[in-house]
Amino acid sequence: MNRSVSGDRALLTGILGAALISTSAVLVKLADLPATTTAALRTGYAVPVLALLAVIAWRRRPLPRDPRQRAWCLVAGVLFAGATLMQNLAVALIGAGIATVICNLQVLVVAVGAWWCFAERPPRRLLLALPPALLGVVMVSGMLGGQATGTDPSLGVLAGLANSLCYGAFLMVMRHAQRFGAAQPVAALRDVTAVAFAVSLLTVLAAGDGGMAPSWPAHGWMLLLALGPQVFGWLLITTNLPRLPLAVSGLLLLLQPMLTMGLAMVLLGENPSIVQLIGCVLLMTAVGFGAGTIVLPRPKGRQWLKSPSTSPRTRRFATTSSPGSPGSRRPPN
């Protein structure tokens, strides 16, 4: 009974976290500030809150941290700054809804990156998902016809792809940092956000963009973005996803771009073309299939893993193919 209640609570808080994060691109669009300024403000406003939460978490449960973990968090912060900047550009060029869908290609980027960097063989479903995912990207960009939404859809798609690369690399670096010991999620998020703020501030100075002085309502939207998606949305997701089944976690991650699409249509008046909407559906289906969230039924006549002791080959498959299982050689994602 307690496990059931705990699972329901994790699911509800996970849904709340996904809902909060889904407002991120919409708030960026409402603020209507330069991409560099938005990146600096959304991280800068979040740092003091995260620092306070990190102190509270430390007092409740002090966890010593390896210096190497902190160093990798610095690298992750630089990548996070790049991902944030590219997301802001994509939102400005192609719209909040479609930009969020494209940015979710990071799911496939992580899988391909793990194959390349960590020699983790990707599942067959990932290779099957890549062609339809790329076709979906082309359809979203407006290259296949139709009245595409956005001021520059093609450049917006490129910015979204750059976001996926930066964000995928960020996730891989954070995963590597976990090898040097556990840390409070809020402490790691504080370090990453602080570095991202410093890098974003440098880009503001280099680009000469204005907007850092407090103004209304732009900075009000930035405060909501920092406190909602940037702080509490992230914390709800990162603390509750490990408590949920993998399929449920994947569905929550796919829920976020769908909510953003709906919010962008209702609040921002974005009306993607039919071709773009079909591309979004194709892209999200491919991402869900490649990530293992969408599972195709297997033929009834074919039996997989009849028993753990069928053969040495079967036993080897059973202990190496399931990430996160007790016998797995691969750490959980």
PDB file of N, CA and C in Angstrom, residues 155-247:
ATOM      1  N   LEU A 155      16.073  28.205 -40.485  1.00  0.00           N
ATOM      2  CA  LEU A 155      17.077  28.564 -39.485  1.00  0.00           C
ATOM      3  C   LEU A 155      16.614  28.154 -38.088  1.00  0.00           C
ATOM      4  N   GLY A 156      15.307  28.225 -37.846  1.00  0.00           N
ATOM      5  CA  GLY A 156      14.781  27.789 -36.560  1.00  0.00           C
ATOM      6  C   GLY A 156      14.996  26.307 -36.331  1.00  0.00           C
ATOM      7  N   VAL A 157      14.836  25.516 -37.388  1.00  0.00           N
ATOM      8  CA  VAL A 157      15.090  24.078 -37.274  1.00  0.00           C
ATOM      9  C   VAL A 157      16.557  23.818 -36.957  1.00  0.00           C
ATOM     10  N   LEU A 158      17.461  24.560 -37.619  1.00  0.00           N
ATOM     11  CA  LEU A 158      18.891  24.396 -37.333  1.00  0.00           C
ATOM     12  C   LEU A 158      19.201  24.743 -35.879  1.00  0.00           C
ATOM     13  N   ALA A 159      18.575  25.813 -35.361  1.00  0.00           N
ATOM     14  CA  ALA A 159      18.775  26.171 -33.954  1.00  0.00           C
ATOM     15  C   ALA A 159      18.230  25.082 -33.040  1.00  0.00           C
ATOM     16  N   GLY A 160      17.082  24.494 -33.401  1.00  0.00           N
ATOM     17  CA  GLY A 160      16.533  23.404 -32.603  1.00  0.00           C
ATOM     18  C   GLY A 160      17.428  22.179 -32.608  1.00  0.00           C
ATOM     19  N   LEU A 161      18.017  21.867 -33.770  1.00  0.00           N
ATOM     20  CA  LEU A 161      18.947  20.740 -33.839  1.00  0.00           C
ATOM     21  C   LEU A 161      20.200  21.017 -33.015  1.00  0.00           C
ATOM     22  N   ALA A 162      20.688  22.261 -33.054  1.00  0.00           N
ATOM     23  CA  ALA A 162      21.843  22.627 -32.229  1.00  0.00           C
ATOM     24  C   ALA A 162      21.511  22.492 -30.750  1.00  0.00           C
ATOM     25  N   ASN A 163      20.282  22.860 -30.371  1.00  0.00           N
ATOM     26  CA  ASN A 163      19.851  22.668 -28.988  1.00  0.00           C
ATOM     27  C   ASN A 163      19.878  21.194 -28.615  1.00  0.00           C
ATOM     28  N   SER A 164      19.391  20.338 -29.512  1.00  0.00           N
ATOM     29  CA  SER A 164      19.379  18.905 -29.226  1.00  0.00           C
ATOM     30  C   SER A 164      20.788  18.368 -29.018  1.00  0.00           C
ATOM     31  N   LEU A 165      21.731  18.830 -29.839  1.00  0.00           N
ATOM     32  CA  LEU A 165      23.116  18.383 -29.694  1.00  0.00           C
ATOM     33  C   LEU A 165      23.709  18.848 -28.368  1.00  0.00           C
ATOM     34  N   CYS A 166      23.517  20.130 -28.040  1.00  0.00           N
ATOM     35  CA  CYS A 166      24.059  20.662 -26.781  1.00  0.00           C
ATOM     36  C   CYS A 166      23.408  19.995 -25.574  1.00  0.00           C
ATOM     37  N   TYR A 167      22.097  19.841 -25.635  1.00  0.00           N
ATOM     38  CA  TYR A 167      21.392  19.277 -24.491  1.00  0.00           C
ATOM     39  C   TYR A 167      21.690  17.790 -24.341  1.00  0.00           C
ATOM     40  N   GLY A 168      21.813  17.081 -25.470  1.00  0.00           N
ATOM     41  CA  GLY A 168      22.198  15.678 -25.395  1.00  0.00           C
ATOM     42  C   GLY A 168      23.584  15.508 -24.795  1.00  0.00           C
ATOM     43  N   ALA A 169      24.529  16.365 -25.216  1.00  0.00           N
ATOM     44  CA  ALA A 169      25.872  16.322 -24.633  1.00  0.00           C
ATOM     45  C   ALA A 169      25.838  16.670 -23.152  1.00  0.00           C
ATOM     46  N   PHE A 170      24.984  17.622 -22.774  1.00  0.00           N
ATOM     47  CA  PHE A 170      24.821  17.984 -21.363  1.00  0.00           C
ATOM     48  C   PHE A 170      24.368  16.784 -20.534  1.00  0.00           C
ATOM     49  N   LEU A 171      23.388  16.044 -21.028  1.00  0.00           N
ATOM     50  CA  LEU A 171      22.898  14.880 -20.295  1.00  0.00           C
ATOM     51  C   LEU A 171      23.974  13.806 -20.169  1.00  0.00           C
ATOM     52  N   MET A 172      24.761  13.629 -21.220  1.00  0.00           N
ATOM     53  CA  MET A 172      25.823  12.624 -21.170  1.00  0.00           C
ATOM     54  C   MET A 172      26.905  13.021 -20.175  1.00  0.00           C
ATOM     55  N   VAL A 173      27.245  14.307 -20.127  1.00  0.00           N
ATOM     56  CA  VAL A 173      28.250  14.772 -19.164  1.00  0.00           C
ATOM     57  C   VAL A 173      27.737  14.612 -17.739  1.00  0.00           C
ATOM     58  N   MET A 174      26.468  14.933 -17.501  1.00  0.00           N
ATOM     59  CA  MET A 174      25.898  14.768 -16.168  1.00  0.00           C
ATOM     60  C   MET A 174      25.873  13.303 -15.761  1.00  0.00           C
ATOM     61  N   ARG A 175      25.603  12.439 -16.708  1.00  0.00           N
ATOM     62  CA  ARG A 175      25.640  11.006 -16.417  1.00  0.00           C
ATOM     63  C   ARG A 175      27.051  10.564 -16.053  1.00  0.00           C
ATOM     64  N   HIS A 176      28.046  11.083 -16.781  1.00  0.00           N
ATOM     65  CA  HIS A 176      29.432  10.744 -16.465  1.00  0.00           C
ATOM     66  C   HIS A 176      29.817  11.276 -15.088  1.00  0.00           C
ATOM     67  N   ALA A 177      29.309  12.450 -14.716  1.00  0.00           N
ATOM     68  CA  ALA A 177      29.630  13.031 -13.411  1.00  0.00           C
ATOM     69  C   ALA A 177      29.117  12.168 -12.270  1.00  0.00           C
ATOM     70  N   GLN A 178      28.025  11.442 -12.491  1.00  0.00           N
ATOM     71  CA  GLN A 178      27.464  10.600 -11.443  1.00  0.00           C
ATOM     72  C   GLN A 178      28.372   9.429 -11.090  1.00  0.00           C
ATOM     73  N   ARG A 179      29.338   9.134 -11.931  1.00  0.00           N
ATOM     74  CA  ARG A 179      30.260   8.040 -11.638  1.00  0.00           C
ATOM     75  C   ARG A 179      31.196   8.373 -10.479  1.00  0.00           C
ATOM     76  N   PHE A 180      31.270   9.642 -10.119  1.00  0.00           N
ATOM     77  CA  PHE A 180      32.162  10.058  -9.037  1.00  0.00           C
ATOM     78  C   PHE A 180      31.407  10.272  -7.734  1.00  0.00           C
ATOM     79  N   GLY A 181      30.277   9.622  -7.591  1.00  0.00           N
ATOM     80  CA  GLY A 181      29.538   9.681  -6.335  1.00  0.00           C
ATOM     81  C   GLY A 181      28.211  10.387  -6.489  1.00  0.00           C
ATOM     82  N   ALA A 182      27.325  10.130  -5.522  1.00  0.00           N
ATOM     83  CA  ALA A 182      25.995  10.740  -5.527  1.00  0.00           C
ATOM     84  C   ALA A 182      26.072  12.173  -5.016  1.00  0.00           C
ATOM     85  N   ALA A 183      25.106  12.960  -5.431  1.00  0.00           N
ATOM     86  CA  ALA A 183      25.020  14.351  -4.979  1.00  0.00           C
ATOM     87  C   ALA A 183      23.554  14.739  -4.895  1.00  0.00           C
ATOM     88  N   GLN A 184      23.276  15.733  -4.075  1.00  0.00           N
ATOM     89  CA  GLN A 184      21.917  16.244  -4.026  1.00  0.00           C
ATOM     90  C   GLN A 184      21.561  16.815  -5.402  1.00  0.00           C
ATOM     91  N   PRO A 185      20.408  16.434  -5.967  1.00  0.00           N
ATOM     92  CA  PRO A 185      20.046  16.971  -7.285  1.00  0.00           C
ATOM     93  C   PRO A 185      20.050  18.491  -7.330  1.00  0.00           C
ATOM     94  N   VAL A 186      19.612  19.119  -6.245  1.00  0.00           N
ATOM     95  CA  VAL A 186      19.551  20.579  -6.240  1.00  0.00           C
ATOM     96  C   VAL A 186      20.947  21.187  -6.228  1.00  0.00           C
ATOM     97  N   ALA A 187      21.917  20.503  -5.601  1.00  0.00           N
ATOM     98  CA  ALA A 187      23.287  21.017  -5.582  1.00  0.00           C
ATOM     99  C   ALA A 187      23.906  20.959  -6.977  1.00  0.00           C
ATOM    100  N   ALA A 188      23.702  19.839  -7.670  1.00  0.00           N
ATOM    101  CA  ALA A 188      24.221  19.726  -9.030  1.00  0.00           C
ATOM    102  C   ALA A 188      23.547  20.735  -9.954  1.00  0.00           C
ATOM    103  N   LEU A 189      22.231  20.913  -9.798  1.00  0.00           N
ATOM    104  CA  LEU A 189      21.513  21.876 -10.628  1.00  0.00           C
ATOM    105  C   LEU A 189      21.964  23.300 -10.338  1.00  0.00           C
ATOM    106  N   ARG A 190      22.291  23.586  -9.079  1.00  0.00           N
ATOM    107  CA  ARG A 190      22.804  24.918  -8.718  1.00  0.00           C
ATOM    108  C   ARG A 190      24.117  25.195  -9.435  1.00  0.00           C
ATOM    109  N   ASP A 191      25.040  24.228  -9.402  1.00  0.00           N
ATOM    110  CA  ASP A 191      26.340  24.423 -10.043  1.00  0.00           C
ATOM    111  C   ASP A 191      26.188  24.625 -11.549  1.00  0.00           C
ATOM    112  N   VAL A 192      25.370  23.780 -12.163  1.00  0.00           N
ATOM    113  CA  VAL A 192      25.165  23.871 -13.609  1.00  0.00           C
ATOM    114  C   VAL A 192      24.551  25.217 -13.987  1.00  0.00           C
ATOM    115  N   THR A 193      23.545  25.636 -13.234  1.00  0.00           N
ATOM    116  CA  THR A 193      22.851  26.888 -13.550  1.00  0.00           C
ATOM    117  C   THR A 193      23.756  28.094 -13.341  1.00  0.00           C
ATOM    118  N   ALA A 194      24.596  28.061 -12.302  1.00  0.00           N
ATOM    119  CA  ALA A 194      25.506  29.176 -12.046  1.00  0.00           C
ATOM    120  C   ALA A 194      26.508  29.334 -13.189  1.00  0.00           C
ATOM    121  N   VAL A 195      27.058  28.224 -13.663  1.00  0.00           N
ATOM    122  CA  VAL A 195      27.995  28.294 -14.785  1.00  0.00           C
ATOM    123  C   VAL A 195      27.277  28.761 -16.049  1.00  0.00           C
ATOM    124  N   ALA A 196      26.069  28.252 -16.270  1.00  0.00           N
ATOM    125  CA  ALA A 196      25.302  28.671 -17.444  1.00  0.00           C
ATOM    126  C   ALA A 196      25.013  30.168 -17.405  1.00  0.00           C
ATOM    127  N   PHE A 197      24.738  30.695 -16.219  1.00  0.00           N
ATOM    128  CA  PHE A 197      24.498  32.133 -16.093  1.00  0.00           C
ATOM    129  C   PHE A 197      25.750  32.926 -16.445  1.00  0.00           C
ATOM    130  N   ALA A 198      26.906  32.489 -15.947  1.00  0.00           N
ATOM    131  CA  ALA A 198      28.150  33.197 -16.243  1.00  0.00           C
ATOM    132  C   ALA A 198      28.447  33.195 -17.743  1.00  0.00           C
ATOM    133  N   VAL A 199      28.274  32.042 -18.383  1.00  0.00           N
ATOM    134  CA  VAL A 199      28.521  31.954 -19.827  1.00  0.00           C
ATOM    135  C   VAL A 199      27.518  32.806 -20.600  1.00  0.00           C
ATOM    136  N   SER A 200      26.248  32.752 -20.197  1.00  0.00           N
ATOM    137  CA  SER A 200      25.212  33.536 -20.879  1.00  0.00           C
ATOM    138  C   SER A 200      25.464  35.029 -20.726  1.00  0.00           C
ATOM    139  N   LEU A 201      25.954  35.442 -19.554  1.00  0.00           N
ATOM    140  CA  LEU A 201      26.252  36.856 -19.336  1.00  0.00           C
ATOM    141  C   LEU A 201      27.374  37.315 -20.261  1.00  0.00           C
ATOM    142  N   LEU A 202      28.350  36.456 -20.478  1.00  0.00           N
ATOM    143  CA  LEU A 202      29.430  36.786 -21.409  1.00  0.00           C
ATOM    144  C   LEU A 202      28.897  36.949 -22.836  1.00  0.00           C
ATOM    145  N   THR A 203      27.949  36.109 -23.224  1.00  0.00           N
ATOM    146  CA  THR A 203      27.379  36.238 -24.570  1.00  0.00           C
ATOM    147  C   THR A 203      26.581  37.532 -24.714  1.00  0.00           C
ATOM    148  N   VAL A 204      25.924  37.963 -23.637  1.00  0.00           N
ATOM    149  CA  VAL A 204      25.199  39.242 -23.671  1.00  0.00           C
ATOM    150  C   VAL A 204      26.173  40.388 -23.888  1.00  0.00           C
ATOM    151  N   LEU A 205      27.280  40.379 -23.151  1.00  0.00           N
ATOM    152  CA  LEU A 205      28.278  41.438 -23.281  1.00  0.00           C
ATOM    153  C   LEU A 205      28.927  41.419 -24.664  1.00  0.00           C
ATOM    154  N   ALA A 206      29.181  40.212 -25.180  1.00  0.00           N
ATOM    155  CA  ALA A 206      29.817  40.109 -26.491  1.00  0.00           C
ATOM    156  C   ALA A 206      28.885  40.563 -27.610  1.00  0.00           C
ATOM    157  N   ALA A 207      27.592  40.237 -27.478  1.00  0.00           N
ATOM    158  CA  ALA A 207      26.629  40.603 -28.521  1.00  0.00           C
ATOM    159  C   ALA A 207      26.141  42.033 -28.394  1.00  0.00           C
ATOM    160  N   GLY A 208      26.315  42.637 -27.205  1.00  0.00           N
ATOM    161  CA  GLY A 208      25.847  43.994 -26.991  1.00  0.00           C
ATOM    162  C   GLY A 208      24.342  44.117 -26.915  1.00  0.00           C
ATOM    163  N   ASP A 209      23.664  43.022 -26.543  1.00  0.00           N
ATOM    164  CA  ASP A 209      22.204  43.060 -26.438  1.00  0.00           C
ATOM    165  C   ASP A 209      21.784  43.769 -25.160  1.00  0.00           C
ATOM    166  N   GLY A 210      20.705  44.524 -25.240  1.00  0.00           N
ATOM    167  CA  GLY A 210      20.171  45.185 -24.058  1.00  0.00           C
ATOM    168  C   GLY A 210      19.132  44.318 -23.383  1.00  0.00           C
ATOM    169  N   GLY A 211      18.400  44.914 -22.462  1.00  0.00           N
ATOM    170  CA  GLY A 211      17.316  44.197 -21.814  1.00  0.00           C
ATOM    171  C   GLY A 211      17.640  43.646 -20.454  1.00  0.00           C
ATOM    172  N   MET A 212      18.875  43.817 -19.964  1.00  0.00           N
ATOM    173  CA  MET A 212      19.224  43.306 -18.642  1.00  0.00           C
ATOM    174  C   MET A 212      18.634  44.172 -17.539  1.00  0.00           C
ATOM    175  N   ALA A 213      18.391  45.453 -17.817  1.00  0.00           N
ATOM    176  CA  ALA A 213      17.767  46.319 -16.818  1.00  0.00           C
ATOM    177  C   ALA A 213      16.327  45.878 -16.601  1.00  0.00           C
ATOM    178  N   PRO A 214      15.877  45.878 -15.327  1.00  0.00           N
ATOM    179  CA  PRO A 214      14.511  45.413 -15.041  1.00  0.00           C
ATOM    180  C   PRO A 214      13.466  46.188 -15.831  1.00  0.00           C
ATOM    181  N   SER A 215      12.551  45.468 -16.458  1.00  0.00           N
ATOM    182  CA  SER A 215      11.450  46.076 -17.204  1.00  0.00           C
ATOM    183  C   SER A 215      10.227  45.183 -17.065  1.00  0.00           C
ATOM    184  N   TRP A 216       9.079  45.782 -17.284  1.00  0.00           N
ATOM    185  CA  TRP A 216       7.827  45.048 -17.131  1.00  0.00           C
ATOM    186  C   TRP A 216       7.067  45.090 -18.467  1.00  0.00           C
ATOM    187  N   PRO A 217       6.494  43.966 -18.901  1.00  0.00           N
ATOM    188  CA  PRO A 217       6.334  42.685 -18.198  1.00  0.00           C
ATOM    189  C   PRO A 217       7.401  41.654 -18.541  1.00  0.00           C
ATOM    190  N   ALA A 218       8.399  42.033 -19.380  1.00  0.00           N
ATOM    191  CA  ALA A 218       9.374  41.051 -19.855  1.00  0.00           C
ATOM    192  C   ALA A 218      10.072  40.333 -18.705  1.00  0.00           C
ATOM    193  N   HIS A 219      10.529  41.108 -17.707  1.00  0.00           N
ATOM    194  CA  HIS A 219      11.256  40.472 -16.610  1.00  0.00           C
ATOM    195  C   HIS A 219      10.316  39.710 -15.680  1.00  0.00           C
ATOM    196  N   GLY A 220       9.043  40.076 -15.685  1.00  0.00           N
ATOM    197  CA  GLY A 220       8.070  39.279 -14.945  1.00  0.00           C
ATOM    198  C   GLY A 220       7.941  37.884 -15.533  1.00  0.00           C
ATOM    199  N   TRP A 221       7.907  37.802 -16.872  1.00  0.00           N
ATOM    200  CA  TRP A 221       7.884  36.490 -17.515  1.00  0.00           C
ATOM    201  C   TRP A 221       9.167  35.722 -17.230  1.00  0.00           C
ATOM    202  N   MET A 222      10.298  36.427 -17.162  1.00  0.00           N
ATOM    203  CA  MET A 222      11.560  35.761 -16.877  1.00  0.00           C
ATOM    204  C   MET A 222      11.604  35.219 -15.443  1.00  0.00           C
ATOM    205  N   LEU A 223      11.018  35.957 -14.513  1.00  0.00           N
ATOM    206  CA  LEU A 223      10.935  35.456 -13.135  1.00  0.00           C
ATOM    207  C   LEU A 223      10.091  34.191 -13.068  1.00  0.00           C
ATOM    208  N   LEU A 224       8.964  34.195 -13.773  1.00  0.00           N
ATOM    209  CA  LEU A 224       8.132  32.991 -13.812  1.00  0.00           C
ATOM    210  C   LEU A 224       8.886  31.826 -14.443  1.00  0.00           C
ATOM    211  N   LEU A 225       9.642  32.112 -15.502  1.00  0.00           N
ATOM    212  CA  LEU A 225      10.415  31.071 -16.170  1.00  0.00           C
ATOM    213  C   LEU A 225      11.481  30.500 -15.244  1.00  0.00           C
ATOM    214  N   ALA A 226      12.153  31.380 -14.500  1.00  0.00           N
ATOM    215  CA  ALA A 226      13.224  30.924 -13.611  1.00  0.00           C
ATOM    216  C   ALA A 226      12.680  30.096 -12.453  1.00  0.00           C
ATOM    217  N   LEU A 227      11.615  30.576 -11.822  1.00  0.00           N
ATOM    218  CA  LEU A 227      11.087  29.891 -10.644  1.00  0.00           C
ATOM    219  C   LEU A 227      10.267  28.659 -11.013  1.00  0.00           C
ATOM    220  N   GLY A 228       9.549  28.714 -12.138  1.00  0.00           N
ATOM    221  CA  GLY A 228       8.707  27.589 -12.523  1.00  0.00           C
ATOM    222  C   GLY A 228       9.488  26.479 -13.200  1.00  0.00           C
ATOM    223  N   PRO A 229       9.686  26.560 -14.539  1.00  0.00           N
ATOM    224  CA  PRO A 229      10.395  25.486 -15.247  1.00  0.00           C
ATOM    225  C   PRO A 229      11.842  25.301 -14.809  1.00  0.00           C
ATOM    226  N   GLN A 230      12.579  26.414 -14.637  1.00  0.00           N
ATOM    227  CA  GLN A 230      14.016  26.312 -14.396  1.00  0.00           C
ATOM    228  C   GLN A 230      14.349  25.702 -13.040  1.00  0.00           C
ATOM    229  N   VAL A 231      13.563  25.988 -12.018  1.00  0.00           N
ATOM    230  CA  VAL A 231      13.863  25.493 -10.672  1.00  0.00           C
ATOM    231  C   VAL A 231      12.956  24.320 -10.308  1.00  0.00           C
ATOM    232  N   PHE A 232      11.694  24.600 -10.076  1.00  0.00           N
ATOM    233  CA  PHE A 232      10.811  23.574  -9.527  1.00  0.00           C
ATOM    234  C   PHE A 232      10.429  22.521 -10.569  1.00  0.00           C
ATOM    235  N   GLY A 233      10.276  22.918 -11.820  1.00  0.00           N
ATOM    236  CA  GLY A 233       9.995  21.933 -12.853  1.00  0.00           C
ATOM    237  C   GLY A 233      11.110  20.919 -12.982  1.00  0.00           C
ATOM    238  N   TRP A 234      12.345  21.414 -13.039  1.00  0.00           N
ATOM    239  CA  TRP A 234      13.509  20.533 -13.132  1.00  0.00           C
ATOM    240  C   TRP A 234      13.632  19.635 -11.909  1.00  0.00           C
ATOM    241  N   LEU A 235      13.463  20.204 -10.724  1.00  0.00           N
ATOM    242  CA  LEU A 235      13.618  19.412  -9.506  1.00  0.00           C
ATOM    243  C   LEU A 235      12.551  18.328  -9.411  1.00  0.00           C
ATOM    244  N   LEU A 236      11.325  18.648  -9.774  1.00  0.00           N
ATOM    245  CA  LEU A 236      10.261  17.644  -9.731  1.00  0.00           C
ATOM    246  C   LEU A 236      10.548  16.500 -10.697  1.00  0.00           C
ATOM    247  N   ILE A 237      11.063  16.834 -11.873  1.00  0.00           N
ATOM    248  CA  ILE A 237      11.365  15.796 -12.860  1.00  0.00           C
ATOM    249  C   ILE A 237      12.544  14.934 -12.409  1.00  0.00           C
ATOM    250  N   THR A 238      13.643  15.572 -12.010  1.00  0.00           N
ATOM    251  CA  THR A 238      14.861  14.823 -11.689  1.00  0.00           C
ATOM    252  C   THR A 238      14.727  13.983 -10.426  1.00  0.00           C
ATOM    253  N   THR A 239      13.903  14.406  -9.481  1.00  0.00           N
ATOM    254  CA  THR A 239      13.758  13.639  -8.243  1.00  0.00           C
ATOM    255  C   THR A 239      12.720  12.532  -8.350  1.00  0.00           C
ATOM    256  N   ASN A 240      11.812  12.609  -9.315  1.00  0.00           N
ATOM    257  CA  ASN A 240      10.736  11.622  -9.391  1.00  0.00           C
ATOM    258  C   ASN A 240      10.871  10.639 -10.542  1.00  0.00           C
ATOM    259  N   LEU A 241      11.579  10.987 -11.616  1.00  0.00           N
ATOM    260  CA  LEU A 241      11.735  10.046 -12.716  1.00  0.00           C
ATOM    261  C   LEU A 241      12.393   8.734 -12.290  1.00  0.00           C
ATOM    262  N   PRO A 242      13.434   8.750 -11.423  1.00  0.00           N
ATOM    263  CA  PRO A 242      14.028   7.471 -11.016  1.00  0.00           C
ATOM    264  C   PRO A 242      13.068   6.569 -10.251  1.00  0.00           C
ATOM    265  N   ARG A 243      11.998   7.105  -9.696  1.00  0.00           N
ATOM    266  CA  ARG A 243      11.048   6.305  -8.923  1.00  0.00           C
ATOM    267  C   ARG A 243       9.947   5.702  -9.779  1.00  0.00           C
ATOM    268  N   LEU A 244       9.911   6.045 -11.052  1.00  0.00           N
ATOM    269  CA  LEU A 244       8.848   5.587 -11.933  1.00  0.00           C
ATOM    270  C   LEU A 244       9.375   4.541 -12.907  1.00  0.00           C
ATOM    271  N   PRO A 245       8.493   3.661 -13.409  1.00  0.00           N
ATOM    272  CA  PRO A 245       8.909   2.727 -14.458  1.00  0.00           C
ATOM    273  C   PRO A 245       9.433   3.481 -15.673  1.00  0.00           C
ATOM    274  N   LEU A 246      10.327   2.834 -16.414  1.00  0.00           N
ATOM    275  CA  LEU A 246      10.979   3.492 -17.545  1.00  0.00           C
ATOM    276  C   LEU A 246       9.962   3.961 -18.584  1.00  0.00           C
ATOM    277  N   ALA A 247       8.947   3.138 -18.869  1.00  0.00           N
ATOM    278  CA  ALA A 247       7.947   3.515 -19.862  1.00  0.00           C
ATOM    279  C   ALA A 247       7.167   4.752 -19.425  1.00  0.00           C
TER     280      ALA A 247
END
